[in-house]
């Protein structure tokens, strides 16, 4: 008897009790279902078999997608390898052209003789067909070519695969970036298009080519090294045939359910991987529609989830799951006889009928015995939990006696659950009190930050109107902090001699420390300007003051300038700050990339180099912080100087319109991404 009692000891666990109850209920329900819902059980098992077939279809489809992705990756790798070779050849050609230019510079040849010799060398360069080199000038006219039929031809009407004018687009891109790449379709030269003159095989006409374009600045030429992509196409086709063979071998060894199979049908009606001959699926006709299986499958359009079809060829009914893989123009089909689905279900019903019947009575008895003992304390805990939210959680807890006694009375999960409720009640009241304190402290902190933001905003001068106080200059400035307060700064003020002092900077770190450092820096700028107007010496004095007592090694990148509004002469100095931009009267933007020295506050006694520039009437000076160029988009890419210059080239009616337009473009580029750094701009147009 003692041994028997020990064998039932696990039943003291609530987990064991609930498991036993659930098993008993499942047995009763299963027996009832088998008696009155035999067809439902058959359908359930059949659905499971069908799901397994669907999983097999999905795995094969994913395998095809993976093979196709690998094929595309090989194609991309081959193209990139070809591009590297073209770039190396282009670099070699440009090196030789530089030698010719150097000979002309030293007087060995005249420049015209050097150019003529270089063109002759290009015309005779043995790269081997279909690869050759060529040169065209800024007007898009070919002046040398390994394919001599193109010498003297005008390329302005030729477009690349993106629809851009090939010659002009590559001239601009190579001139700006040093090189460019493009893919295009090579036609017959216009002068020979109707003459029938060609020394190339017919297959080369209208072929697809890709080329490297390099800008040769001394003579304003564009160097071209072009090659055909036919080798890449042939390589991809070979890999595709290998893929087809591998798929055929895989599907021939695959059996679905008991006698099902898979095959692949191409859009042209051909079989990439045919079904086994013994199935007769290739020649059979559906009795209901009069269509062959291949004709039925050609109407499949699904590309993600398989279409399910019924097919009856007179000898039996087949269940078909088909999915289309559009990139290859294939339809993957899995066909299984309907009998393969129902046979496992019937066998399962027969095996389990006896087991369900013998356990039915015992399951009901055990469920009744343990239900009362399990449910009663759970109902008590449920009532206590429902009343808990209605109590005043800031007052002392009032726990009923029968709930407080449960942890000692019950040594199973019910007792542990009751102890957890009591612990939760105690900790909840403690947390509520602590939360109220933290909420009050947080409100005070947020209030202090708002006050700090107002103070910091008040430290920065508001953009003035273009009036006599600024000599008619159109000036606008703004600062958008990434947090409640920021570390960027800008300032402008008139010096006693009538010139304007302009400053923009970016302090290290963010938040309150950077805001305090920014306030100190701006104060030093104003104080230094009282007896010093040279920007380089101003930076030196500011740097020494910031480095005197700087245990946290904070620093500030700073750009200082003194602008004479009448003459346009700009004296400036740059302490590690991003270079300012100048927009001329024609709307062209450039960067003043000189540096005077490192950021202020790091190395004491640093001597900064003075810089100078000239602003013509109507030209615009734009200062900015790295929060502009390093603004991140959703994909992680940075805004960058290239996009900044492109945006500044767009005409604006005023400095405010230019600055606000740039901020709007930054928001569009970020596409909702969180601002990672302070954004500051100062824009001034010389009157």
XYZ file of C-alpha atoms in Angstrom:
687
model
C 0.000 0.000 0.000
C 2.858 2.402 0.870
C 4.478 1.705 -2.501
C 1.186 2.437 -4.248
C 0.819 5.757 -2.411
C 4.371 6.747 -3.373
C 3.556 5.985 -7.006
C 0.763 8.616 -6.886
C 2.985 11.279 -5.271
C 3.360 13.239 -8.576
C -0.381 13.850 -8.436
C 0.297 16.407 -5.668
C 1.707 18.617 -8.454
C -0.872 20.860 -10.037
C 0.876 20.379 -13.337
C 0.319 16.630 -13.113
C -3.318 17.072 -12.152
C -4.094 19.436 -15.013
C -2.220 17.187 -17.456
C -4.220 14.173 -16.339
C -7.493 16.057 -16.634
C -6.653 17.334 -20.111
C -5.599 13.845 -21.259
C -8.849 12.413 -19.945
C -10.939 15.054 -21.666
C -9.037 14.602 -24.923
C -9.626 10.872 -24.786
C -13.358 11.367 -24.254
C -13.582 13.911 -27.046
C -11.491 11.746 -29.392
C -13.678 8.703 -28.718
C -16.819 10.728 -29.322
C -15.363 12.127 -32.537
C -14.428 8.651 -33.753
C -17.934 7.368 -33.112
C -19.994 10.213 -34.510
C -17.455 12.082 -36.722
C -15.449 9.457 -38.511
C -15.378 11.512 -41.654
C -13.959 14.488 -39.734
C -11.045 12.402 -38.456
C -10.404 11.154 -41.957
C -10.435 14.727 -43.224
C -8.030 15.848 -40.483
C -5.455 13.167 -41.243
C -5.874 13.734 -44.965
C -5.286 17.432 -44.433
C -2.105 16.587 -42.534
C -0.882 14.487 -45.447
C -1.811 17.266 -47.844
C 0.059 19.742 -45.638
C 3.148 17.540 -45.838
C 2.851 17.592 -49.623
C 2.480 21.379 -49.496
C 5.605 21.602 -47.365
C 7.481 19.517 -49.922
C 6.298 21.862 -52.684
C 7.397 24.850 -50.641
C 10.837 23.333 -50.004
C 11.373 22.590 -53.681
C 10.156 26.092 -54.593
C 12.592 27.603 -52.109
C 15.340 25.397 -53.533
C 14.558 26.736 -57.010
C 14.577 30.302 -55.664
C 17.936 29.676 -53.979
C 19.417 28.212 -57.164
C 18.056 31.112 -59.181
C 19.474 33.597 -56.650
C 22.864 31.861 -56.860
C 22.657 32.055 -60.660
C 21.959 35.795 -60.497
C 24.779 36.232 -57.981
C 27.201 34.463 -60.347
C 26.050 36.765 -63.124
C 26.644 39.828 -60.956
C 30.059 38.502 -59.893
C 31.054 37.944 -63.535
C 29.966 41.451 -64.487
C 31.855 42.956 -61.544
C 34.969 40.996 -62.510
C 34.699 42.320 -66.043
C 34.263 45.837 -64.703
C 37.442 45.513 -62.647
C 39.355 44.399 -65.749
C 37.959 47.314 -67.755
C 38.899 49.721 -64.961
C 42.470 48.342 -64.891
C 42.765 48.702 -68.670
C 41.294 52.192 -68.444
C 43.854 53.114 -65.801
C 46.633 51.825 -68.059
C 45.359 53.868 -71.008
C 45.131 56.996 -68.860
C 48.672 56.425 -67.578
C 50.010 56.301 -71.157
C 48.025 59.426 -72.073
C 49.559 61.207 -69.086
C 53.011 60.267 -70.433
C 52.100 61.828 -73.795
C 50.836 64.946 -72.029
C 54.040 65.132 -69.956
C 56.174 64.898 -73.134
C 54.184 67.766 -74.613
C 54.623 69.777 -71.422
C 58.388 69.281 -71.509
C 58.507 70.353 -75.149
C 59.500 67.003 -76.639
C 56.342 67.214 -78.802
C 53.902 69.936 -79.454
C 50.532 69.347 -77.803
C 48.904 68.619 -81.174
C 51.626 66.092 -82.040
C 51.184 64.442 -78.651
C 47.393 64.235 -79.118
C 47.788 62.856 -82.652
C 50.257 60.221 -81.440
C 47.941 59.273 -78.559
C 44.966 58.880 -80.921
C 47.025 56.723 -83.277
C 48.100 54.556 -80.341
C 44.475 54.089 -79.256
C 43.459 53.165 -82.826
C 46.111 50.435 -82.936
C 45.758 49.154 -79.344
C 45.475 45.319 -79.539
C 42.872 44.401 -76.901
C 41.285 41.660 -79.010
C 37.662 41.607 -80.139
C 35.099 42.234 -78.859
C 37.032 44.481 -76.423
C 38.506 47.783 -77.598
C 39.422 51.251 -76.336
C 38.183 54.621 -77.583
C 38.296 58.349 -76.820
C 35.666 61.022 -77.307
C 35.808 64.735 -76.610
C 33.574 67.060 -74.628
C 31.241 67.409 -77.633
C 30.551 63.667 -77.725
C 32.526 63.046 -80.943
C 34.758 59.945 -81.199
C 38.350 61.027 -81.952
C 40.032 57.614 -81.574
C 38.739 54.042 -81.442
C 39.970 50.474 -81.700
C 36.794 49.978 -83.773
C 37.768 52.420 -86.490
C 34.305 52.567 -87.966
C 33.342 54.791 -85.015
C 36.111 57.388 -85.509
C 34.500 60.768 -86.153
C 31.013 59.572 -85.144
C 28.732 61.696 -82.946
C 27.678 59.820 -79.761
C 25.149 62.378 -78.544
C 22.210 60.308 -79.811
C 23.365 57.097 -78.078
C 21.654 56.255 -74.746
C 22.509 53.797 -71.989
C 20.170 51.242 -70.410
C 18.899 53.888 -67.983
C 17.736 56.085 -70.858
C 20.394 58.747 -70.267
C 22.448 60.338 -73.087
C 25.486 58.066 -72.849
C 28.244 60.480 -73.900
C 27.107 63.462 -71.834
C 26.168 61.414 -68.749
C 29.529 59.620 -68.667
C 31.391 62.872 -69.377
C 29.729 64.503 -66.363
C 30.079 61.453 -64.100
C 33.738 60.723 -64.934
C 34.629 64.380 -64.645
C 33.012 64.610 -61.205
C 34.052 61.206 -59.824
C 37.077 60.337 -61.950
C 35.398 57.331 -63.554
C 32.048 55.854 -64.535
C 30.464 52.657 -65.801
C 27.522 52.158 -68.179
C 25.744 49.412 -70.114
C 24.320 50.100 -73.564
C 23.301 48.463 -76.818
C 25.843 49.048 -79.579
C 24.228 49.843 -82.947
C 25.916 50.225 -86.313
C 27.718 53.572 -86.696
C 25.248 56.136 -88.085
C 27.437 56.757 -91.134
C 27.441 53.021 -92.013
C 23.954 52.104 -90.856
C 22.575 52.154 -94.409
C 25.788 51.397 -96.276
C 26.029 47.757 -95.229
C 29.737 48.179 -94.402
C 30.844 46.088 -91.441
C 33.774 43.799 -90.766
C 32.063 42.231 -87.698
C 29.931 39.102 -87.751
C 26.164 39.689 -87.897
C 25.686 38.571 -84.291
C 27.761 41.504 -83.080
C 25.389 44.115 -84.509
C 23.135 45.620 -81.881
C 24.954 43.654 -79.174
C 24.771 44.564 -75.492
C 28.032 46.016 -74.140
C 29.358 47.544 -70.960
C 32.184 50.023 -70.653
C 34.512 51.906 -68.293
C 34.691 55.696 -68.724
C 37.639 57.700 -67.327
C 38.103 61.446 -67.546
C 41.502 62.660 -68.832
C 41.612 66.225 -67.531
C 44.732 67.608 -69.344
C 43.036 67.353 -72.760
C 39.371 67.236 -71.681
C 38.935 63.718 -73.116
C 36.889 60.747 -71.969
C 38.686 57.387 -72.195
C 36.419 54.409 -72.932
C 37.223 50.696 -72.595
C 34.273 48.640 -73.902
C 33.535 44.915 -73.904
C 30.649 42.612 -74.844
C 28.498 40.888 -72.224
C 27.966 37.833 -74.436
C 30.465 35.763 -72.389
C 28.445 36.479 -69.260
C 25.228 35.471 -71.062
C 26.816 32.182 -72.227
C 28.104 31.435 -68.731
C 24.680 32.081 -67.178
C 23.013 29.810 -69.754
C 25.463 27.000 -68.947
C 24.758 27.349 -65.222
C 21.050 27.308 -65.950
C 21.356 24.021 -67.815
C 23.300 22.585 -64.876
C 20.528 23.773 -62.552
C 17.888 22.061 -64.732
C 19.826 18.802 -64.657
C 20.231 18.916 -60.871
C 16.506 19.592 -60.401
C 15.560 16.684 -62.659
C 17.763 14.322 -60.651
C 16.323 15.606 -57.356
C 12.677 15.308 -58.394
C 13.206 11.808 -59.890
C 14.286 10.586 -56.441
C 11.430 12.336 -54.569
C 8.253 10.444 -53.648
C 5.248 12.222 -52.090
C 2.980 10.324 -49.691
C 3.023 6.731 -51.072
C 3.141 7.126 -54.854
C 3.000 10.844 -55.636
C 5.629 12.771 -57.575
C 6.713 16.266 -58.592
C 7.560 17.678 -62.016
C 8.310 21.070 -63.627
C 6.532 22.416 -66.716
C 7.943 25.335 -68.745
C 5.759 28.060 -70.300
C 6.523 26.770 -73.805
C 5.005 23.379 -72.916
C 8.352 21.623 -72.479
C 9.191 19.507 -69.471
C 12.111 20.733 -67.378
C 11.669 17.728 -65.064
C 9.025 15.274 -66.408
C 6.841 13.005 -64.226
C 7.516 9.238 -64.206
C 6.169 7.510 -67.325
C 4.212 4.936 -65.343
C 1.889 7.667 -64.027
C 0.593 8.417 -67.548
C 0.152 12.091 -66.609
C 1.700 13.449 -69.816
C -0.864 11.755 -72.087
C -3.965 11.598 -69.862
C -7.063 13.808 -70.304
C -9.359 15.117 -67.549
C -12.808 13.566 -68.003
C -14.568 16.710 -66.756
C -12.778 19.404 -68.765
C -11.345 17.498 -71.722
C -7.938 19.163 -71.122
C -4.610 17.471 -70.634
C -2.799 18.013 -67.375
C -0.231 20.220 -69.141
C -2.966 22.455 -70.588
C -4.559 22.758 -67.142
C -1.281 23.752 -65.499
C -0.546 26.470 -68.070
C -3.372 28.501 -66.533
C -1.671 28.653 -63.107
C -0.801 32.205 -62.019
C -0.058 31.825 -58.281
C 3.548 32.634 -57.327
C 3.542 32.463 -53.489
C 0.851 30.030 -52.310
C 0.177 26.927 -54.427
C -3.079 26.458 -56.344
C -4.872 23.194 -55.578
C -6.572 21.303 -58.426
C -8.463 18.038 -58.915
C -7.602 15.904 -61.924
C -9.415 12.733 -62.974
C -7.970 10.824 -65.933
C -10.520 7.975 -65.698
C -8.155 5.612 -63.868
C -8.154 7.515 -60.601
C -8.448 10.917 -59.008
C -5.291 12.978 -58.454
C -4.776 15.902 -56.079
C -2.488 18.534 -57.601
C -0.696 21.446 -55.932
C 0.981 23.802 -58.405
C 2.938 27.029 -57.986
C 4.422 29.253 -60.676
C 7.992 30.585 -60.565
C 7.734 33.635 -62.788
C 11.458 34.552 -63.202
C 12.124 31.233 -64.992
C 8.671 30.791 -66.510
C 8.230 27.453 -64.716
C 5.264 25.779 -63.071
C 6.138 23.365 -60.236
C 3.455 20.708 -59.737
C 3.027 18.008 -57.072
C 0.556 15.216 -57.962
C -0.630 12.617 -55.435
C -3.388 10.001 -55.832
C -6.332 10.779 -53.575
C -6.113 7.283 -52.101
C -2.681 8.157 -50.654
C -4.399 10.759 -48.448
C -7.254 8.603 -47.106
C -5.377 5.329 -46.473
C -3.304 6.586 -43.474
C -6.425 8.097 -41.913
C -8.346 4.823 -42.060
C -5.438 2.896 -40.579
C -5.135 5.403 -37.773
C -8.834 5.142 -36.933
C -8.699 1.356 -36.742
C -5.644 1.314 -34.476
C -6.943 3.904 -32.047
C -10.558 2.754 -31.724
C -9.739 0.024 -29.200
C -7.476 2.301 -27.132
C -10.064 5.075 -26.910
C -12.813 2.697 -25.836
C -10.811 1.086 -23.000
C -9.699 4.416 -21.513
C -13.045 6.198 -21.733
C -14.448 5.162 -18.343
C -11.180 5.677 -16.440
C -10.711 9.155 -17.952
C -14.164 10.273 -16.834
C -13.626 8.967 -13.304
C -10.240 10.615 -12.813
C -11.433 13.911 -14.236
C -14.303 14.019 -11.765
C -12.112 13.121 -8.771
C -9.548 15.830 -9.320
C -11.706 18.599 -10.773
C -13.237 19.579 -7.418
C -9.888 19.696 -5.596
C -8.208 21.734 -8.334
C -10.955 24.236 -9.137
C -11.969 25.387 -5.638
C -8.727 27.161 -4.562
C -8.326 28.538 -8.072
C -11.772 30.132 -7.819
C -10.776 31.706 -4.494
C -7.603 33.132 -6.019
C -9.573 34.355 -9.033
C -11.992 36.287 -6.822
C -9.087 37.791 -4.863
C -7.322 38.830 -8.082
C -10.493 40.474 -9.421
C -10.918 42.553 -6.264
C -7.261 43.597 -6.165
C -7.485 46.390 -8.826
C -10.431 47.920 -6.922
C -8.370 48.437 -3.751
C -6.444 51.539 -2.758
C -2.903 50.411 -3.603
C -1.331 53.253 -1.640
C -2.766 51.926 1.667
C -1.725 48.821 3.676
C -2.848 45.447 2.265
C -5.972 43.705 3.699
C -5.625 39.995 2.728
C -8.504 37.581 3.582
C -7.559 34.780 6.007
C -8.409 31.940 3.608
C -6.117 33.446 0.948
C -3.288 34.123 3.417
C -3.468 30.470 4.622
C -3.232 28.891 1.150
C 0.611 28.840 0.899
C 0.786 26.775 4.136
C -2.249 24.576 3.412
C -1.304 23.635 -0.138
C 2.208 22.425 -1.008
C 1.591 22.198 -4.769
C 1.357 24.789 -7.541
C -1.834 26.213 -5.997
C 0.086 27.117 -2.830
C 2.945 28.599 -4.839
C 0.452 30.528 -6.963
C -1.200 31.952 -3.821
C 2.222 32.968 -2.474
C 2.964 34.652 -5.809
C -0.312 36.608 -5.589
C 0.527 37.782 -2.070
C 4.056 38.738 -3.146
C 2.642 40.533 -6.178
C 0.213 42.470 -3.968
C 3.043 43.576 -1.664
C 5.431 44.521 -4.467
C 2.662 46.248 -6.431
C 1.960 48.576 -3.526
C 5.684 49.255 -3.138
C 6.070 49.919 -6.863
C 3.069 52.257 -6.912
C 4.630 54.358 -4.175
C 8.018 54.363 -5.908
C 6.390 55.176 -9.256
C 4.647 58.200 -7.785
C 7.977 59.465 -6.471
C 9.756 58.811 -9.785
C 6.960 60.496 -11.722
C 7.274 63.606 -9.597
C 11.072 63.614 -10.039
C 10.762 63.110 -13.790
C 8.314 65.985 -14.102
C 10.788 68.246 -12.297
C 13.599 67.053 -14.581
C 11.556 67.637 -17.749
C 10.615 71.100 -16.487
C 14.289 71.909 -15.931
C 15.159 70.660 -19.449
C 12.437 72.820 -20.977
C 13.811 75.830 -19.103
C 17.323 74.949 -20.325
C 16.044 74.726 -23.895
C 14.431 78.167 -23.633
C 17.644 79.607 -22.174
C 19.784 78.013 -24.880
C 17.458 79.260 -27.621
C 17.678 82.731 -26.109
C 21.493 82.616 -26.279
C 21.386 82.240 -30.078
C 20.593 85.411 -32.065
C 17.392 85.427 -34.085
C 17.747 85.774 -37.894
C 17.504 89.532 -38.731
C 16.009 91.213 -41.712
C 18.261 92.334 -44.581
C 18.442 95.968 -43.451
C 20.996 98.677 -42.926
C 22.074 97.140 -39.595
C 23.729 94.311 -41.559
C 24.687 96.362 -44.564
C 21.782 94.976 -46.565
C 23.009 91.360 -46.191
C 20.370 88.605 -46.315
C 21.163 86.349 -43.331
C 19.311 83.413 -41.809
C 20.363 80.866 -39.181
C 18.740 77.982 -37.310
C 19.627 75.210 -34.868
C 17.571 72.003 -34.492
C 18.817 69.978 -31.463
C 18.645 66.168 -31.529
C 17.688 66.150 -27.814
C 15.966 68.668 -25.538
C 19.111 70.792 -25.650
C 21.902 70.664 -28.188
C 25.630 71.167 -28.515
C 25.673 73.143 -31.783
C 26.092 76.920 -31.875
C 26.015 79.793 -34.301
C 26.531 83.519 -33.853
C 26.893 86.704 -35.878
C 27.471 90.295 -34.875
C 28.890 93.493 -36.287
C 32.427 94.515 -35.355
C 33.263 98.145 -34.530
C 34.928 98.592 -37.958
C 31.662 97.691 -39.771
C 32.600 94.123 -40.701
C 30.479 91.144 -39.732
C 31.757 88.313 -37.542
C 30.184 84.915 -38.261
C 30.628 81.750 -36.180
C 29.292 78.193 -36.301
C 30.425 75.235 -34.180
C 29.670 71.731 -32.958
C 30.535 70.629 -29.404
C 31.419 67.040 -28.595
C 28.799 64.872 -26.872
C 25.103 65.807 -26.748
C 22.530 66.956 -24.218
C 23.205 69.098 -21.161
C 27.064 68.779 -21.097
C 27.299 69.847 -24.738
C 24.826 72.706 -24.133
C 26.938 74.052 -21.264
C 30.117 73.776 -23.350
C 28.321 75.533 -26.211
C 27.316 78.428 -23.938
C 30.906 78.827 -22.700
C 32.237 78.758 -26.288
C 29.783 81.398 -27.505
C 30.693 83.640 -24.537
C 34.399 83.264 -25.369
C 33.729 84.165 -29.021
C 31.986 87.415 -28.049
C 34.613 88.254 -25.409
C 37.542 87.582 -27.752
C 36.006 89.672 -30.531
C 36.096 92.766 -28.311
C 39.858 93.202 -28.790
C 40.743 90.798 -31.619
C 39.342 90.635 -35.179
C 41.704 88.145 -36.812
C 39.834 84.772 -36.953
C 42.981 82.653 -36.602
C 44.172 84.482 -33.482
C 40.627 84.414 -32.107
C 40.615 80.623 -32.455
C 43.985 80.410 -30.712
C 42.761 82.391 -27.720
C 39.463 80.481 -27.539
C 41.333 77.160 -27.730
C 43.664 78.111 -24.875
C 40.781 79.180 -22.626
C 38.810 75.979 -23.306
C 41.853 73.751 -22.712
C 42.791 75.360 -19.387
C 40.442 73.303 -17.224
C 38.952 70.513 -19.337
C 39.127 67.224 -17.347
C 36.506 65.529 -19.550
C 38.435 66.399 -22.737
C 35.432 68.027 -24.392
C 36.098 69.942 -27.599
C 34.321 72.018 -30.194
C 34.804 72.204 -33.952
C 34.569 75.881 -34.819
C 34.400 77.985 -37.962
C 35.053 81.751 -37.546
C 34.846 84.329 -40.317
C 35.033 88.104 -40.643
C 33.229 89.377 -43.770
C 33.581 92.839 -45.278
C 30.115 93.330 -46.796
C 31.294 96.180 -49.021
C 34.326 94.532 -50.621
C 33.263 90.901 -50.158
C 36.643 90.002 -48.613
C 36.305 87.081 -46.190
C 38.955 86.296 -43.603
C 38.253 82.985 -41.901
C 39.713 80.104 -39.925
C 38.552 76.517 -39.474
C 39.178 74.446 -36.319
C 38.211 70.943 -37.462
C 34.747 71.978 -38.709
C 33.071 70.750 -41.938
C 34.038 73.044 -44.853
C 31.595 75.877 -45.678
C 29.968 76.130 -49.096
C 29.845 79.081 -51.479
C 27.095 79.471 -54.099
C 27.980 81.816 -56.952
C 25.574 84.001 -58.900
C 25.063 81.227 -61.492
C 23.903 78.770 -58.812
C 27.090 76.651 -58.815
C 28.158 75.436 -55.365
C 31.672 74.694 -54.133
C 33.330 73.893 -50.796
C 36.076 75.908 -49.074
C 38.026 72.820 -47.993
C 41.021 74.443 -46.267
C 41.675 73.689 -42.570
C 43.411 75.939 -40.026
C 43.992 73.394 -37.266
C 42.377 70.865 -34.896
C 39.228 71.324 -32.830
C 39.365 73.792 -29.941
C 39.794 72.615 -26.354
C 42.141 69.648 -26.987
C 45.709 70.886 -27.564
C 46.705 74.145 -25.818
C 48.853 76.781 -27.572
C 47.833 75.569 -31.028
C 48.590 78.055 -33.811
C 45.779 78.280 -36.379
C 46.442 79.207 -40.013
C 44.528 82.250 -41.348
C 42.487 81.717 -44.521
C 40.929 84.140 -46.999
C 38.297 84.077 -49.722
C 36.404 86.561 -51.895
C 32.594 86.716 -52.131
C 31.209 88.437 -55.217
C 27.967 90.365 -55.066
C 25.000 88.006 -54.817
C 27.143 85.024 -53.743
C 25.966 83.026 -50.752
C 28.074 81.616 -47.908
C 26.591 78.518 -46.216
C 27.925 77.198 -42.903
C 26.655 73.908 -41.469
C 27.443 71.241 -38.876
C 27.982 67.527 -39.441
C 24.374 66.888 -38.445
C 23.580 67.833 -42.073
C 26.090 65.696 -43.993
C 25.875 62.783 -41.533
C 22.065 62.641 -41.397
C 21.127 58.968 -41.793
C 18.347 57.617 -43.983
C 16.247 54.483 -43.316
C 18.842 52.284 -45.022
C 21.753 53.660 -42.982
C 23.261 55.751 -45.809
C 24.454 59.291 -45.044
C 23.200 62.503 -46.649
C 26.761 63.428 -47.643
C 28.487 66.412 -49.239
C 27.525 65.345 -52.799
C 23.792 65.545 -52.091
C 24.325 68.749 -50.101
C 26.036 70.477 -53.042
C 23.357 69.205 -55.417
C 20.659 70.665 -53.150
C 22.464 74.004 -52.838
C 22.573 74.348 -56.631
C 18.795 74.771 -56.667
C 17.969 78.507 -56.777
C 16.351 80.108 -53.708
C 14.685 83.492 -53.317
C 16.262 84.200 -49.916
C 18.648 82.839 -47.304
C 15.682 81.688 -45.214
C 14.181 79.830 -48.179
C 17.542 78.170 -48.869
C 18.030 77.067 -45.236
C 14.454 75.864 -44.741
C 14.497 74.082 -48.096
C 17.657 72.225 -47.081
C 16.041 71.197 -43.768
C 12.981 69.947 -45.652
C 15.231 67.889 -47.965
C 16.955 66.404 -44.892
C 13.580 65.341 -43.464
C 12.586 63.819 -46.806
C 15.903 61.916 -46.953
C 15.546 60.644 -43.364
C 12.006 59.376 -44.184
C 10.941 59.381 -40.551
C 14.248 58.094 -39.095
C 15.178 59.566 -35.696
C 17.469 62.605 -35.827
C 20.889 61.415 -34.608
C 22.726 64.745 -34.289
C 22.073 68.465 -33.935
C 21.431 70.306 -37.226
C 22.668 73.898 -37.510
C 22.786 76.232 -40.533
C 23.882 79.821 -41.117
C 23.324 81.346 -44.568
C 24.397 84.854 -45.684
C 24.062 86.430 -49.109
C 26.403 89.325 -49.869
C 24.385 92.378 -51.015
